PDB file of C-alpha atoms in Angstrom:
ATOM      1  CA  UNK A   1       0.000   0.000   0.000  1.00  0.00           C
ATOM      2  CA  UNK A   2       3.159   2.741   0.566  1.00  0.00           C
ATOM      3  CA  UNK A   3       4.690   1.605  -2.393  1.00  0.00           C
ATOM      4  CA  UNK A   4       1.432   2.565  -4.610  1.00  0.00           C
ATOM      5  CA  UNK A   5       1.192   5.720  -2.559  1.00  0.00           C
ATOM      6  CA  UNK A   6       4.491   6.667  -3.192  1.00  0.00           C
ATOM      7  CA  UNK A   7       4.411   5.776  -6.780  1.00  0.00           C
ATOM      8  CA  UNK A   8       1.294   7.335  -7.255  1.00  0.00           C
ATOM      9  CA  UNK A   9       2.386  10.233  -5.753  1.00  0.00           C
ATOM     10  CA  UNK A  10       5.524  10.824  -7.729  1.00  0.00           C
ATOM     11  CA  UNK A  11       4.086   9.990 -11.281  1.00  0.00           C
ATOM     12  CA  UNK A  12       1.487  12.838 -10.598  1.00  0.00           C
ATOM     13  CA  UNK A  13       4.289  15.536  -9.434  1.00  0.00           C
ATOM     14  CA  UNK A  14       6.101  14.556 -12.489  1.00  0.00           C
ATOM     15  CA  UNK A  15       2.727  14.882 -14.245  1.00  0.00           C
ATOM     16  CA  UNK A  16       2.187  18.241 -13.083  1.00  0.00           C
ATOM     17  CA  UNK A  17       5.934  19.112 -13.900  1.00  0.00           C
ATOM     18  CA  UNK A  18       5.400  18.098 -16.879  1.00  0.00           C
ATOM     19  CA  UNK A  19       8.440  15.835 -16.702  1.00  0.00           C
ATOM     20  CA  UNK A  20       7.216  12.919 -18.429  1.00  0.00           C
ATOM     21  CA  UNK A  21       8.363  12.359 -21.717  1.00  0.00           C
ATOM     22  CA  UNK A  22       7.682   8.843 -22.992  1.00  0.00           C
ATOM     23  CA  UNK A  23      10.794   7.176 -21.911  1.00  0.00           C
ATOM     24  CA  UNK A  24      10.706   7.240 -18.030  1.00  0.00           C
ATOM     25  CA  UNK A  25       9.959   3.822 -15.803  1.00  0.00           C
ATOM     26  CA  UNK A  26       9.053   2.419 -12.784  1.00  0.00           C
ATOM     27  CA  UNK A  27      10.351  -0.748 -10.867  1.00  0.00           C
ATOM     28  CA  UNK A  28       8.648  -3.526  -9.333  1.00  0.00           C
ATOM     29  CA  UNK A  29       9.016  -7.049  -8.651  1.00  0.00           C
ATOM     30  CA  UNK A  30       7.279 -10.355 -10.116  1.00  0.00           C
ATOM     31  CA  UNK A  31       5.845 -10.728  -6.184  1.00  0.00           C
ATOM     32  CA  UNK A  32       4.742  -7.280  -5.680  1.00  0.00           C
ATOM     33  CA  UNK A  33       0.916  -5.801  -6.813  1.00  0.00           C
ATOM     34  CA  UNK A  34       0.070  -5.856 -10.059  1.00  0.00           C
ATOM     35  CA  UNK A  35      -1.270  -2.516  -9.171  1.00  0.00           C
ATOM     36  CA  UNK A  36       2.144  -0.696 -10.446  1.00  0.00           C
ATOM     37  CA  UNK A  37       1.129  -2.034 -13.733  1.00  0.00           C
ATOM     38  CA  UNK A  38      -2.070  -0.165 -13.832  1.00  0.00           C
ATOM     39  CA  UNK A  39      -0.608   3.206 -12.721  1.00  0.00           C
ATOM     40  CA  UNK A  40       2.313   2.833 -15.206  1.00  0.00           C
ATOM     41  CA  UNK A  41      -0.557   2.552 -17.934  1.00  0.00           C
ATOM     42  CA  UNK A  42      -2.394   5.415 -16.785  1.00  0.00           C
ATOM     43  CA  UNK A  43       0.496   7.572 -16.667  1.00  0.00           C
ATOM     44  CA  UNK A  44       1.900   6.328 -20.242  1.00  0.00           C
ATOM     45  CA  UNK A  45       5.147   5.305 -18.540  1.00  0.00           C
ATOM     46  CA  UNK A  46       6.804   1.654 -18.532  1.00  0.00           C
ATOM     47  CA  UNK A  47       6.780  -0.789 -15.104  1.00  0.00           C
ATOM     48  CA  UNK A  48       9.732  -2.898 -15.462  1.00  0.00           C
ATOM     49  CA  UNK A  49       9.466  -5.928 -13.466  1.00  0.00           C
ATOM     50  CA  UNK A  50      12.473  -7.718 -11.826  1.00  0.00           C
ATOM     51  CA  UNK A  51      13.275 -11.034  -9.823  1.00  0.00           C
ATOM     52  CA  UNK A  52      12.663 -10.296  -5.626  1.00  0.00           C
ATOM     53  CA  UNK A  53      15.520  -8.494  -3.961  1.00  0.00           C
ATOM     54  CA  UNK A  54      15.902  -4.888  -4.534  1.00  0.00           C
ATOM     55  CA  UNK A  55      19.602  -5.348  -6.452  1.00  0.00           C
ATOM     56  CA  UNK A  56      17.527  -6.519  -9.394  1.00  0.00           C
ATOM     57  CA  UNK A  57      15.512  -2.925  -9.494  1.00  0.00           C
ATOM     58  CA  UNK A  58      19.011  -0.998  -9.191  1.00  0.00           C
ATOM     59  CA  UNK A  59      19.926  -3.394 -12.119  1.00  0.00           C
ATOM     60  CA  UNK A  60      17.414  -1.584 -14.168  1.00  0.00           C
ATOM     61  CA  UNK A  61      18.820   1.707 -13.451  1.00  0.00           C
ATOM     62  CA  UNK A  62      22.291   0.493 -14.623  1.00  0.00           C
ATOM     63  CA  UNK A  63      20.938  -1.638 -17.730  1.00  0.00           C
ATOM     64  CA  UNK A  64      18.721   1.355 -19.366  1.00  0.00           C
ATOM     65  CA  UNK A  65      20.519   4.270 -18.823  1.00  0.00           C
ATOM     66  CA  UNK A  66      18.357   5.866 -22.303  1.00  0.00           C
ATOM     67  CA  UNK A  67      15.446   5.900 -19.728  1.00  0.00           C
ATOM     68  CA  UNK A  68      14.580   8.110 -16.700  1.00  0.00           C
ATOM     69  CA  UNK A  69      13.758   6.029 -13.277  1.00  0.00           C
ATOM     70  CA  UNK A  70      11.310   7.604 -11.453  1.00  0.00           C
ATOM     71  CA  UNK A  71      10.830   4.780  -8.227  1.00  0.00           C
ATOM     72  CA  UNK A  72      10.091   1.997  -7.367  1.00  0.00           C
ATOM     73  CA  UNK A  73       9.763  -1.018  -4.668  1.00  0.00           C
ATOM     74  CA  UNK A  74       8.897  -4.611  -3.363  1.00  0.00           C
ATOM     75  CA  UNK A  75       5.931  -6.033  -1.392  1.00  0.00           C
ATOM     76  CA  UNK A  76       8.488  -6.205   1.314  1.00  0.00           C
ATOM     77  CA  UNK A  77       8.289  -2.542   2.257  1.00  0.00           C
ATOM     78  CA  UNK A  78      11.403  -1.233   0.301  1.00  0.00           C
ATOM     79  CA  UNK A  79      11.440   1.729  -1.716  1.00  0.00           C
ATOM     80  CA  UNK A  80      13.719   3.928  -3.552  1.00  0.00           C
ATOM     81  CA  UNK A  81      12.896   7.545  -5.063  1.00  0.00           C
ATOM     82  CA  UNK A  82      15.006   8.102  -7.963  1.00  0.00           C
ATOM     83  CA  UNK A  83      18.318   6.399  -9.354  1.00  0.00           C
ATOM     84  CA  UNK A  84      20.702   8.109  -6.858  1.00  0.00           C
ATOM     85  CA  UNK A  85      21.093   5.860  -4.136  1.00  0.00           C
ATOM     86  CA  UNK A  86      20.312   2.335  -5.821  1.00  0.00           C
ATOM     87  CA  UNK A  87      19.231   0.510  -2.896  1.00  0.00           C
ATOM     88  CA  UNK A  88      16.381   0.112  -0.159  1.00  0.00           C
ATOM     89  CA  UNK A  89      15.950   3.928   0.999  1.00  0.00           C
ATOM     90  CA  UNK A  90      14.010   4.384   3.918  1.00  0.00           C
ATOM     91  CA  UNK A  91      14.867   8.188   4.946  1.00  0.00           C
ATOM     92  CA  UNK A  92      13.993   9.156   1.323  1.00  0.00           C
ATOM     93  CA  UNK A  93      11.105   7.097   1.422  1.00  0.00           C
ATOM     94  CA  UNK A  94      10.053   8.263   5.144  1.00  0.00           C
ATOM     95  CA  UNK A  95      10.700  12.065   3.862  1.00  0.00           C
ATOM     96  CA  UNK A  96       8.324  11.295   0.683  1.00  0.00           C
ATOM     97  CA  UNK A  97       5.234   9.683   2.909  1.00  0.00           C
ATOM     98  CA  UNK A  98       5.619  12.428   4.877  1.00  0.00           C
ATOM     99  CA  UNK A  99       5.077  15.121   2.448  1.00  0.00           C
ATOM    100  CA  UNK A 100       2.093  12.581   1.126  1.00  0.00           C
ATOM    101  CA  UNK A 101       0.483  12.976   4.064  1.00  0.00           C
ATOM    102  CA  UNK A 102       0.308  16.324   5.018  1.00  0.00           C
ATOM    103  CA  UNK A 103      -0.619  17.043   1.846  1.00  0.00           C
ATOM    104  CA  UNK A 104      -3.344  14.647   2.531  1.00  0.00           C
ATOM    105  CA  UNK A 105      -4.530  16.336   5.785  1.00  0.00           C
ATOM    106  CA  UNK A 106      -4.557  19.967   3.928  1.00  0.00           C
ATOM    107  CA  UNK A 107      -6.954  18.658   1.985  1.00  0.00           C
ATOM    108  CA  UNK A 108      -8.922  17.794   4.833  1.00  0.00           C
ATOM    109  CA  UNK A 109      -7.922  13.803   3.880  1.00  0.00           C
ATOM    110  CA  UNK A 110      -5.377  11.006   5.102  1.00  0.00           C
ATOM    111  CA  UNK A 111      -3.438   8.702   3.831  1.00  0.00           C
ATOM    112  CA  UNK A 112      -6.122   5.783   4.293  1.00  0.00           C
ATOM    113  CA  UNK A 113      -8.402   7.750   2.149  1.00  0.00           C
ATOM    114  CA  UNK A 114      -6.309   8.542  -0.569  1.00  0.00           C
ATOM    115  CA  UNK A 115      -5.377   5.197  -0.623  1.00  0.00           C
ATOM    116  CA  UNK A 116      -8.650   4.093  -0.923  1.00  0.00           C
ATOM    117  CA  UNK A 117      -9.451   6.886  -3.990  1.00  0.00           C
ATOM    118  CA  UNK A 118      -6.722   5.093  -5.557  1.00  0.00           C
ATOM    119  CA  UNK A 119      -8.658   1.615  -5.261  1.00  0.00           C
ATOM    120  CA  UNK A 120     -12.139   3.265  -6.548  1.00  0.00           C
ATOM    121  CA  UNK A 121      -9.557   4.507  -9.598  1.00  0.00           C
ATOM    122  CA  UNK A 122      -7.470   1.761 -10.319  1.00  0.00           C
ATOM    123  CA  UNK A 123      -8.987  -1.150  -8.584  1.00  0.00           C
ATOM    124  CA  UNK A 124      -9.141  -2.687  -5.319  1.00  0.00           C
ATOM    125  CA  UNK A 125      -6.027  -4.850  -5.084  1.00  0.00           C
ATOM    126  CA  UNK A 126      -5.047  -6.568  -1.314  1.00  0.00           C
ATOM    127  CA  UNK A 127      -2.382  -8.762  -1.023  1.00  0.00           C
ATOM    128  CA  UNK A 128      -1.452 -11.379   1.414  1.00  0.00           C
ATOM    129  CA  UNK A 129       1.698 -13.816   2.268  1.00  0.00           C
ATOM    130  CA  UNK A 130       2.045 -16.894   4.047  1.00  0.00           C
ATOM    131  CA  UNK A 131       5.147 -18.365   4.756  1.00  0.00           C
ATOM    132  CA  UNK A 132       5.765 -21.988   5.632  1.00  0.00           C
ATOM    133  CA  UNK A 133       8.203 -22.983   7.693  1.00  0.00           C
ATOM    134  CA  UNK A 134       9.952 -26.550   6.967  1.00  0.00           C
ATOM    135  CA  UNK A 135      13.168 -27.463   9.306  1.00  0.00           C
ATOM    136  CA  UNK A 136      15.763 -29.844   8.503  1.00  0.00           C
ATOM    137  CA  UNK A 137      16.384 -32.378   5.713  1.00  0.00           C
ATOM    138  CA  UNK A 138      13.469 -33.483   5.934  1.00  0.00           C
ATOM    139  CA  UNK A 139      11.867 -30.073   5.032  1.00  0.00           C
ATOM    140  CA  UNK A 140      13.680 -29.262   2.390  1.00  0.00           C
ATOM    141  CA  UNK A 141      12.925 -32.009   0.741  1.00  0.00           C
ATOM    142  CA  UNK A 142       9.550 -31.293   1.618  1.00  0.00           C
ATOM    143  CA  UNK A 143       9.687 -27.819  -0.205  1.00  0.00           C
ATOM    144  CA  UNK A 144      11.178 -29.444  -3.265  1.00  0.00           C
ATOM    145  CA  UNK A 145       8.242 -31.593  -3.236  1.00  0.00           C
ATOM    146  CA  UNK A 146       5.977 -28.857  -3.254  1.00  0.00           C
ATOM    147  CA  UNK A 147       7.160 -26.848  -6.060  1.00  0.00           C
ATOM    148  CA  UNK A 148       7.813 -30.295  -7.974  1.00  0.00           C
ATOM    149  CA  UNK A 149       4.033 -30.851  -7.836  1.00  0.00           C
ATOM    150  CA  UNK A 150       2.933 -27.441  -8.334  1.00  0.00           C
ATOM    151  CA  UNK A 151       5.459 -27.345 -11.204  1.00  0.00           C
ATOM    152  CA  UNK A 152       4.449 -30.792 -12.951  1.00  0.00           C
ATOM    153  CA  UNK A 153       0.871 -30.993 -12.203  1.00  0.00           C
ATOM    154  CA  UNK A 154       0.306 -27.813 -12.367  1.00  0.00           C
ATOM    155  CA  UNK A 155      -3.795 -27.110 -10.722  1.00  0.00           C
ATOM    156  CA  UNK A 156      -6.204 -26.316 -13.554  1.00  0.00           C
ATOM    157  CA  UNK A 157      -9.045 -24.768 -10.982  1.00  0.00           C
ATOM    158  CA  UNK A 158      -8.214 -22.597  -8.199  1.00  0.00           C
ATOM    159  CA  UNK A 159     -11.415 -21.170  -6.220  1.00  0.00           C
ATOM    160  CA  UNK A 160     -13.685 -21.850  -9.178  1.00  0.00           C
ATOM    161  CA  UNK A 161     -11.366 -19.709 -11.582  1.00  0.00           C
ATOM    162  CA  UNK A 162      -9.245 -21.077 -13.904  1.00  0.00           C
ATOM    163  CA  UNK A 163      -5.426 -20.877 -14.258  1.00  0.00           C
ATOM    164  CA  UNK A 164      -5.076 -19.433 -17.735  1.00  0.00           C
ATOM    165  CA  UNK A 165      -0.908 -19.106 -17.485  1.00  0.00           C
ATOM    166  CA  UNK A 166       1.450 -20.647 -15.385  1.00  0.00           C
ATOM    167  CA  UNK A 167       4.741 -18.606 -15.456  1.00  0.00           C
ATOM    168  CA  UNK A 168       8.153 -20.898 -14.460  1.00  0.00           C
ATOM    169  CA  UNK A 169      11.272 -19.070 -13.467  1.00  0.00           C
ATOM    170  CA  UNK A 170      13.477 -21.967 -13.349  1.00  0.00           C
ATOM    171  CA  UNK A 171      12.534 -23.171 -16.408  1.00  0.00           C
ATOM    172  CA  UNK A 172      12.011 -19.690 -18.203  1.00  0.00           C
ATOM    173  CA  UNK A 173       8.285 -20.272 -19.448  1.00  0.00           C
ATOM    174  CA  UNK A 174       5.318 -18.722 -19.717  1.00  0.00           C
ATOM    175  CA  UNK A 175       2.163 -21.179 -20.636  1.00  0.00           C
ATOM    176  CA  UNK A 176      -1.052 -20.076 -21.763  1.00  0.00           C
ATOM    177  CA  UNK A 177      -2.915 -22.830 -20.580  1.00  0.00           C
ATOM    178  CA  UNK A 178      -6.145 -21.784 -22.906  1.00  0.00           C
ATOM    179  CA  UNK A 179      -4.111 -21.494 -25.966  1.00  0.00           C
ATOM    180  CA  UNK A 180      -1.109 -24.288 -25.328  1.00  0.00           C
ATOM    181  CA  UNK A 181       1.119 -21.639 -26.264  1.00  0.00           C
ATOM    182  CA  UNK A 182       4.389 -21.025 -24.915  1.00  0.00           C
ATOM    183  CA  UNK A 183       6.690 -17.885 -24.249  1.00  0.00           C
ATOM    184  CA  UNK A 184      10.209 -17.309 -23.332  1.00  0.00           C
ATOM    185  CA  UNK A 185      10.533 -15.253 -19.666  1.00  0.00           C
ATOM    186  CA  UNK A 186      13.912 -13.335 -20.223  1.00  0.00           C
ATOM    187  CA  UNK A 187      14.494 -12.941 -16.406  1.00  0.00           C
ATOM    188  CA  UNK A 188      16.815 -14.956 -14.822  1.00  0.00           C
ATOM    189  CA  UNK A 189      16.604 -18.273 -14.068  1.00  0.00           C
ATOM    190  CA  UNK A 190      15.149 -18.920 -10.419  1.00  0.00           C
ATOM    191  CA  UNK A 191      12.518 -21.122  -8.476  1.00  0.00           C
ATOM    192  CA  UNK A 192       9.858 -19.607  -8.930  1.00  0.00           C
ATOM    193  CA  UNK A 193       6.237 -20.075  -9.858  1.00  0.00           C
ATOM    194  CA  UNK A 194       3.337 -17.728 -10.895  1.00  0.00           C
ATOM    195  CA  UNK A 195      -0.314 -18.879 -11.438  1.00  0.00           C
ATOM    196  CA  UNK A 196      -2.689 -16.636 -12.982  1.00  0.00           C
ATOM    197  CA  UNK A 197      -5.977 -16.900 -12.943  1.00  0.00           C
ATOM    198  CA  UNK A 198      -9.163 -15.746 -15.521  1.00  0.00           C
ATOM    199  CA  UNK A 199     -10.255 -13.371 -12.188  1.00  0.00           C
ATOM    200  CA  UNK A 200      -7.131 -11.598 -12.226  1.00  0.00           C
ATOM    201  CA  UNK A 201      -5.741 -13.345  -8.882  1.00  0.00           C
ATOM    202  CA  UNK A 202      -2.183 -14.192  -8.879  1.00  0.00           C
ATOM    203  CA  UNK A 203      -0.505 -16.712  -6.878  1.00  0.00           C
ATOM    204  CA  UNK A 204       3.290 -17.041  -5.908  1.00  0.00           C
ATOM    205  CA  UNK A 205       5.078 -19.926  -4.740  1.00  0.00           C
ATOM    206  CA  UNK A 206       9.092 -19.235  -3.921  1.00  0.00           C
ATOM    207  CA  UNK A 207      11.422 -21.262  -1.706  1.00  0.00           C
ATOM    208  CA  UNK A 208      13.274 -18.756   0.231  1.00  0.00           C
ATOM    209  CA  UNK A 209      16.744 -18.014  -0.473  1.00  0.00           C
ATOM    210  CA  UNK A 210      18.222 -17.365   3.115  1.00  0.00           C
ATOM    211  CA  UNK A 211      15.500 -19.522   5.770  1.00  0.00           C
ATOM    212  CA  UNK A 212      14.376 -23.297   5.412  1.00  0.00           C
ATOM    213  CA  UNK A 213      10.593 -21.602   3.943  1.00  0.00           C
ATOM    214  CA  UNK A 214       8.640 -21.703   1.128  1.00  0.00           C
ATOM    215  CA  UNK A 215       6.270 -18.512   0.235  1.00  0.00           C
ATOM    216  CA  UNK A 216       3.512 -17.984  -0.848  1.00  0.00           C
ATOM    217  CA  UNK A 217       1.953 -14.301  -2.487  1.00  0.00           C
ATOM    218  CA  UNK A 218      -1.204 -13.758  -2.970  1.00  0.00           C
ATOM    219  CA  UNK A 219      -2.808 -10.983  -5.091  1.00  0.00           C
ATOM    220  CA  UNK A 220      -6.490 -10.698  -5.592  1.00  0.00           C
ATOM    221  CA  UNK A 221      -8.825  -7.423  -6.912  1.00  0.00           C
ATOM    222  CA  UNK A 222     -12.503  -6.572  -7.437  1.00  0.00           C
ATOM    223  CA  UNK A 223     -13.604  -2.984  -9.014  1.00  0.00           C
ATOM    224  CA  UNK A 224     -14.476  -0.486  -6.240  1.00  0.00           C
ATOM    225  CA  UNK A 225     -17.177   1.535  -7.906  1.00  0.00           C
ATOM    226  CA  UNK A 226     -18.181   3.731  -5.070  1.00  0.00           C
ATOM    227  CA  UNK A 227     -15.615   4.170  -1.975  1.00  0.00           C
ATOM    228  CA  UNK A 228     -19.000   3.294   0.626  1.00  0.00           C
ATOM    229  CA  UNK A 229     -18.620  -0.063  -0.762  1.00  0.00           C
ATOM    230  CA  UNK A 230     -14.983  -0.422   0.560  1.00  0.00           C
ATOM    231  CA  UNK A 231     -15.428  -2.591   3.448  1.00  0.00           C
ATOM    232  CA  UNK A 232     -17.752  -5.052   1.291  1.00  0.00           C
ATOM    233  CA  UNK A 233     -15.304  -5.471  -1.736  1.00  0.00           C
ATOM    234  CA  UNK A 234     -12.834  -6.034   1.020  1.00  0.00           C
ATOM    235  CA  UNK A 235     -14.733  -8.572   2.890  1.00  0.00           C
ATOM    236  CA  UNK A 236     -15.365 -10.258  -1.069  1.00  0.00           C
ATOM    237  CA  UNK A 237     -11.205 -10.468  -1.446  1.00  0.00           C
ATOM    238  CA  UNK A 238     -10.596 -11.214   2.471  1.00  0.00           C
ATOM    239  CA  UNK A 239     -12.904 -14.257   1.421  1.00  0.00           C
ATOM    240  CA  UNK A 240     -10.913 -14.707  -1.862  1.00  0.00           C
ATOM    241  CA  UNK A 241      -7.657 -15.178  -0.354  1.00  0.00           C
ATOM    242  CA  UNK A 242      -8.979 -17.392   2.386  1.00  0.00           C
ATOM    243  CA  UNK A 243     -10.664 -19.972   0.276  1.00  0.00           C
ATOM    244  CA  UNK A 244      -7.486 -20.293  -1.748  1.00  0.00           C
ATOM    245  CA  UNK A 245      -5.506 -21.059   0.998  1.00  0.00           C
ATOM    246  CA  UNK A 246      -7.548 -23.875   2.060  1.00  0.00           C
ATOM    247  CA  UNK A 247      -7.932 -25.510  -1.158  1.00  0.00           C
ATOM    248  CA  UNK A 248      -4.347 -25.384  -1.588  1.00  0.00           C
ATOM    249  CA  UNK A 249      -4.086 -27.057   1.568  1.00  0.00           C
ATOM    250  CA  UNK A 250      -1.643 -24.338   3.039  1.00  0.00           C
ATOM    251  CA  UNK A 251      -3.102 -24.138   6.772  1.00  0.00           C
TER     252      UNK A 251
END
């Protein structure tokens, strides 16, 4: 929620400014909100998308220098404001939600509400992670399993929505499971697996790279036509991401 704040917040400064030119950017990760996507589109500028770990959204900076970086972040609360520092910045960052939100309360608003006129614009997105804990030998070769069967029998149904494309990081593919079709991801190679579904939801599944876990990232949205009807919508994607969890057998 920051990190759209923040973003949001920037791209209309440089809007105002009149600063954007066609060739400026954004940076996000493949387990962050697919909400960046939907302000880069509004604001005619690009969302690059990069592997987790904020090295890989510095990377951008360094491998596009023909193209202005505006910000960008992770679900995991990092964020950086421009291409000067190149790394998790949280005085920058602090500084910028700051100014957000007394901007916010001169207009008699806060940052909750602004946040939610941003769902009501863009969509109501709402993300959640679980993280599984699995000690030992014995649990890591209990992760393996997991992404082995999620990778090679790969669920067709999820919450009465289908999986239309199954992206796989370690393997480099993208399958659109409605058209058999297959793409090339040109990320790095890592373990990692994306479901999408016909709804919109996305799920994540990632062993992580430092603890004896595997993760999970969830992303589900619903319009928000009118912000009265935020606590229902909210209730309708608090229900989402609970009755994916059980029939993925996670709790």
């Amino acid at each position: 929620q920051t990190m759209v704040l923040m973003t949001h917040f920037l791209l209309e400064q440089w809007k105002k400014q009149g600063m954007l030119k066609g060739n400026e950017f954004i940076g996000s990760t493949i387990v962050s909100t697919p909400m960046m996507m939907e302000l880069a589109t509004a604001y005619n500028v690009e969302c690059k998308v990069g592997l987790t770990g904020f090295k890989w959204i510095a990377k951008m900076i360094k491998d596009f220098p023909e193209q202005q970086f505006i910000g960008g972040g992770e679900e995991s609360f990092g964020f950086m404001v421009g291409d000067k520092v190149r790394d998790k910045d949280a005085v920058t960052s602090t500084l910028l939600l700051c100014e957000i939100a007394a901007q916010a309360k001169a207009n008699a608003s806060s940052l909750y509400q602004e946040l939610i006129k941003l769902y009501e614009e863009f969509g109501f997105y709402k993300e959640y992670l679980i993280s599984l804990t699995k000690k030992g030998i014995d649990g890591a070769a209990e992760i393996t399993q997991m992404m082995n069967d999620l990778r090679n029998n790969p669920l067709k149904e999820i919450n009465g929505q289908r999986v239309i494309m199954v992206e796989d990081y370690k393997a480099s593919t993208a399958q659109n499971l409605l058209s058999a079709e297959t793409e090339e991801l040109i990320l790095p190679k890592s373990d990692v697996l994306i479901y999408y579904l016909e709804d919109g939801t996305k799920i994540c599944a990632r062993p992580s790279g430092t603890e004896p876990k595997i993760k999970f990232y969830f992303s589900v949205n619903e319009p928000l036509d009118d912000i009265k009807e935020f606590k229902r919508v909210e209730e309708i994607l608090d229900d989402k991401i609970k009755n994916i969890i059980q029939e993925m057998n996670l709790i």
